[in-house]
């Protein structure tokens, strides 16, 4: 098991390029099931979840190659299995994204229920509600969703909760349904719009993505395409907080600052200088970090995937701040590890009270989920002495060699195999 060792106290400086968005590449790979033609993706990040999706598609009989240069070639001219097995799904919940495409093109699917994870129960009831509204029969048998349909029909679907992968699953299925689907209270995340762009380049008819109501008019078949994945706004935000917490000066490149406007605005509120360009932004932070409250909400508000990283920053704040997590019911696991590094954090339901109390001290800590791991790395960058982070496989699910990128910015960080 790899570990990450950090010696804290060094301000970061220099520039870092952001990779492709994991949460855009995963639905894009699943979308390749919607056509028999070849799909080429560019700017695919080299992270573990991408390889898990690749393996899932291969197990189904698809051709799926992901190269080190960030290109992926996918083709599901025909498939031999319409099943996403428990062994794979339990390691990556996003496997549920094959359900909509399989139903849309192959009319049946057997997908293991993802089950919960460290941050919450993670139900998929709204995915199933939407597909059932389109005529599918979905049954839960032995922990699997067994779904089938003669032909999906367009429907009017109102989502009780904003769900990113729920919106993506239904949007993909609707591209091959009979007639029009109106999806209300849809997710507006940039990754949803990126998927819609890709589907349109495959011949799909989709309008309104990026807003709360998406209209999809079904077509007979979709064809291949070449699509470039958008930059990862969460990786960009993670480096922005790394610059602020170490009182550094970092240029974050090859990203889209508009995709993380709420994060950059919050960094300005806590006293960082943030200058944005078209595909880059610069974060400088001299002295005091102000303690400012934040609440996570669906896009375009402050993203839940940046909450853990922001909590690490607030441990360095000049007073008290309250962080409210409205998306997931158990996304404070990182708080307990930050406390072991000397942070003063009190948890109360969906709220965390963070008392900025000066320097943290290095310790042995344990990563519990992807963004919690990032939070511990950020805290270690500013802690006194040495920090060891165990279970870094969580980190590798969503970050491509983050320790190398941080080391190039001057951090005292290394991976110990
Ligand atoms: C996506 O997960 C992301 N994953 C998550 O990123 C991200 O944290 C999350 O959206 C919120 O932005 C991918 O895109 C692969 P949701 P998803 O469905 O789609 C409830 C990371 O760190 N809900 O938007 O699974 C659910 O319980 C990961 O990269 C239902 O009740 O999240 C939650 O409270 C972590 N029923 C809320 O909606 C459903 O059928 C939002 O979840 C579906 C969801």
Coordinates of N, CA, C and O and ligand atoms in Angstrom, one line a residue, residues 22-24 26-27 49 93-94 97 119 121-128 159 161-166 168 187 189 191 233-234 298 303-305 326-329 331 350 369-371, ligand 1:
X22 N -12.5 13.9 -14.3 CA -12.9 12.5 -14.1 C -14.5 12.3 -14.2 O -14.9 11.4 -14.9
X23 N -15.2 13.3 -13.7 CA -16.7 13.2 -13.6 C -17.3 13.6 -14.9 O -18.5 13.5 -15.0
X24 N -16.5 14.0 -15.9 CA -17.0 14.1 -17.3 C -16.6 12.9 -18.1 O -17.4 12.5 -19.0
X26 N -16.1 9.8 -17.1 CA -16.8 8.6 -16.8 C -18.2 8.5 -17.6 O -18.4 7.4 -18.2
X27 N -19.0 9.5 -17.5 CA -20.3 9.4 -18.4 C -20.0 9.3 -19.9 O -20.6 8.6 -20.6
X49 N -10.4 5.4 -11.4 CA -11.8 5.2 -11.8 C -11.9 5.1 -13.3 O -12.8 4.4 -13.8
X93 N -19.0 3.5 -7.8 CA -20.4 3.8 -7.9 C -20.8 4.3 -9.3 O -21.9 4.0 -9.8
X94 N -19.9 5.0 -9.9 CA -20.3 5.6 -11.2 C -20.6 4.5 -12.3 O -21.0 4.8 -13.4
X97 N -23.7 4.3 -14.4 CA -23.9 5.1 -15.6 C -24.1 4.3 -16.8 O -24.4 4.8 -17.9
X119 N -19.2 8.4 2.2 CA -19.8 9.8 2.4 C -21.4 9.7 2.5 O -22.0 10.7 2.7
X121 N -25.4 7.2 1.9 CA -26.1 6.0 1.4 C -26.1 5.9 -0.1 O -26.1 4.9 -0.7
X122 N -26.1 7.0 -0.8 CA -25.9 7.1 -2.2 C -27.0 6.3 -3.0 O -26.7 5.4 -3.8
X123 N -28.3 6.5 -2.7 CA -29.3 5.7 -3.4 C -29.4 6.1 -4.9 O -28.8 7.1 -5.3
X124 N -30.0 5.2 -5.7 CA -30.2 5.4 -7.1 C -31.7 5.4 -7.5 O -32.0 5.2 -8.6
X125 N -32.5 5.6 -6.5 CA -34.0 5.5 -6.7 C -34.5 6.5 -7.8 O -35.4 6.2 -8.6
X126 N -33.8 7.6 -7.9 CA -34.3 8.6 -8.9 C -33.9 8.2 -10.3 O -34.6 8.4 -11.3
X127 N -32.7 7.5 -10.4 CA -32.3 7.0 -11.7 C -33.4 6.0 -12.2 O -33.9 6.1 -13.3
X128 N -33.8 5.1 -11.3 CA -34.8 4.1 -11.6 C -36.2 4.7 -11.9 O -36.9 4.3 -12.8
X159 N -37.3 15.4 -11.2 CA -36.4 14.8 -10.2 C -36.6 15.5 -8.8 O -36.5 16.7 -8.7
X161 N -34.7 15.3 -6.2 CA -33.5 15.9 -5.8 C -32.6 16.1 -7.0 O -32.7 15.4 -8.0
X162 N -31.8 17.2 -7.0 CA -30.8 17.3 -8.1 C -29.8 16.2 -8.0 O -29.1 16.1 -7.0
X163 N -29.7 15.4 -9.0 CA -28.7 14.3 -9.0 C -27.9 14.3 -10.3 O -28.5 14.3 -11.4
X164 N -26.6 14.4 -10.2 CA -25.7 14.5 -11.3 C -25.8 13.3 -12.2 O -26.1 13.3 -13.4
X165 N -25.4 12.1 -11.6 CA -25.4 10.9 -12.5 C -26.8 10.5 -12.8 O -27.1 9.9 -13.8
X166 N -27.8 10.9 -12.0 CA -29.2 10.6 -12.3 C -29.6 11.3 -13.6 O -30.2 10.7 -14.5
X168 N -27.6 12.4 -15.9 CA -26.8 11.9 -17.0 C -27.3 10.6 -17.5 O -27.4 10.3 -18.7
X187 N -29.7 18.4 -13.0 CA -28.4 18.9 -12.5 C -27.8 19.8 -13.6 O -28.0 19.5 -14.8
X189 N -24.4 20.8 -13.5 CA -23.0 20.8 -13.5 C -22.3 20.8 -14.8 O -22.9 20.3 -15.8
X191 N -20.1 19.0 -16.0 CA -19.9 17.7 -16.6 C -21.2 17.2 -17.3 O -21.1 16.4 -18.2
X233 N -12.6 20.7 -12.8 CA -12.7 21.9 -11.9 C -12.4 21.7 -10.5 O -12.0 22.6 -9.7
X234 N -12.5 20.4 -10.0 CA -12.2 20.1 -8.6 C -10.7 19.9 -8.4 O -10.2 20.4 -7.4
X298 N -25.9 22.4 -5.0 CA -25.6 22.0 -6.4 C -25.1 23.2 -7.2 O -25.2 24.3 -6.8
X303 N -19.3 23.7 -4.5 CA -19.5 22.3 -4.7 C -19.1 21.4 -3.5 O -18.1 21.7 -2.8
X304 N -19.9 20.4 -3.2 CA -19.6 19.5 -2.1 C -18.2 18.9 -2.3 O -17.6 18.6 -1.3
X305 N -17.8 18.7 -3.5 CA -16.5 18.1 -3.8 C -15.3 19.0 -3.4 O -14.2 18.5 -3.4
X326 N -24.9 20.2 2.6 CA -26.3 19.9 2.3 C -26.5 18.8 1.3 O -27.6 18.3 1.2
X327 N -25.4 18.3 0.7 CA -25.6 17.3 -0.4 C -25.5 15.9 0.2 O -26.4 15.0 0.0
X328 N -24.5 15.6 1.0 CA -24.3 14.2 1.5 C -24.4 14.2 3.1 O -24.0 15.2 3.7
X329 N -24.9 13.1 3.6 CA -25.2 13.1 5.0 C -24.0 12.7 5.9 O -24.0 12.8 7.1
X331 N -20.3 13.5 5.1 CA -19.1 13.9 4.4 C -18.2 14.7 5.3 O -17.7 15.7 4.8
X350 N -25.1 18.3 10.0 CA -24.6 18.6 8.7 C -23.7 19.8 8.8 O -23.3 20.4 7.8
X369 N -11.9 8.8 1.8 CA -12.6 8.9 0.5 C -11.8 9.9 -0.3 O -10.9 10.5 0.2
X370 N -12.1 10.0 -1.5 CA -11.3 10.8 -2.5 C -11.0 12.2 -2.0 O -9.9 12.6 -1.9
X371 N -12.0 12.9 -1.7 CA -11.8 14.4 -1.4 C -11.3 14.5 0.0 O -10.6 15.5 0.3
Ligands
LIG1 C1 -21.8 12.9 -8.5 O1 -22.1 11.9 -7.7 C2 -20.2 13.0 -8.5 N1 -19.7 11.7 -9.1 C3 -19.8 13.1 -7.1 O2 -18.4 13.2 -7.1 C4 -20.3 14.4 -6.5 O3 -20.0 14.6 -5.2 C5 -21.9 14.4 -6.6 O4 -22.3 14.2 -8.0 C6 -22.5 15.7 -6.2 O5 -22.0 16.8 -7.0 C7 -19.7 11.6 -10.4 O6 -20.2 12.4 -11.2 C8 -19.2 10.3 -10.9 P1 -25.8 12.9 -6.8 P2 -23.7 11.4 -7.7 O7 -26.6 11.8 -7.4 O8 -24.3 11.6 -9.1 C9 -29.2 12.0 -3.6 C10 -16.2 12.7 -6.4 O9 -15.6 13.1 -5.4 N2 -29.7 11.1 -4.6 O10 -25.7 14.2 -7.5 O11 -23.7 10.0 -7.2 C11 -27.9 11.6 -3.0 O12 -28.1 10.8 -1.9 C12 -17.6 12.2 -6.4 O13 -15.7 12.8 -7.6 C13 -30.9 10.4 -4.3 O14 -31.5 10.6 -3.2 O15 -24.3 12.3 -6.7 C14 -27.2 12.9 -2.6 O16 -27.7 13.3 -1.4 C15 -18.0 12.0 -5.0 N3 -31.4 9.5 -5.2 C16 -27.7 13.9 -3.7 O17 -28.9 13.2 -4.3 C17 -30.8 9.2 -6.4 O18 -31.3 8.4 -7.2 C18 -26.7 14.2 -4.8 O19 -26.2 13.0 -5.3 C19 -29.6 9.9 -6.7 C20 -29.1 10.8 -5.8

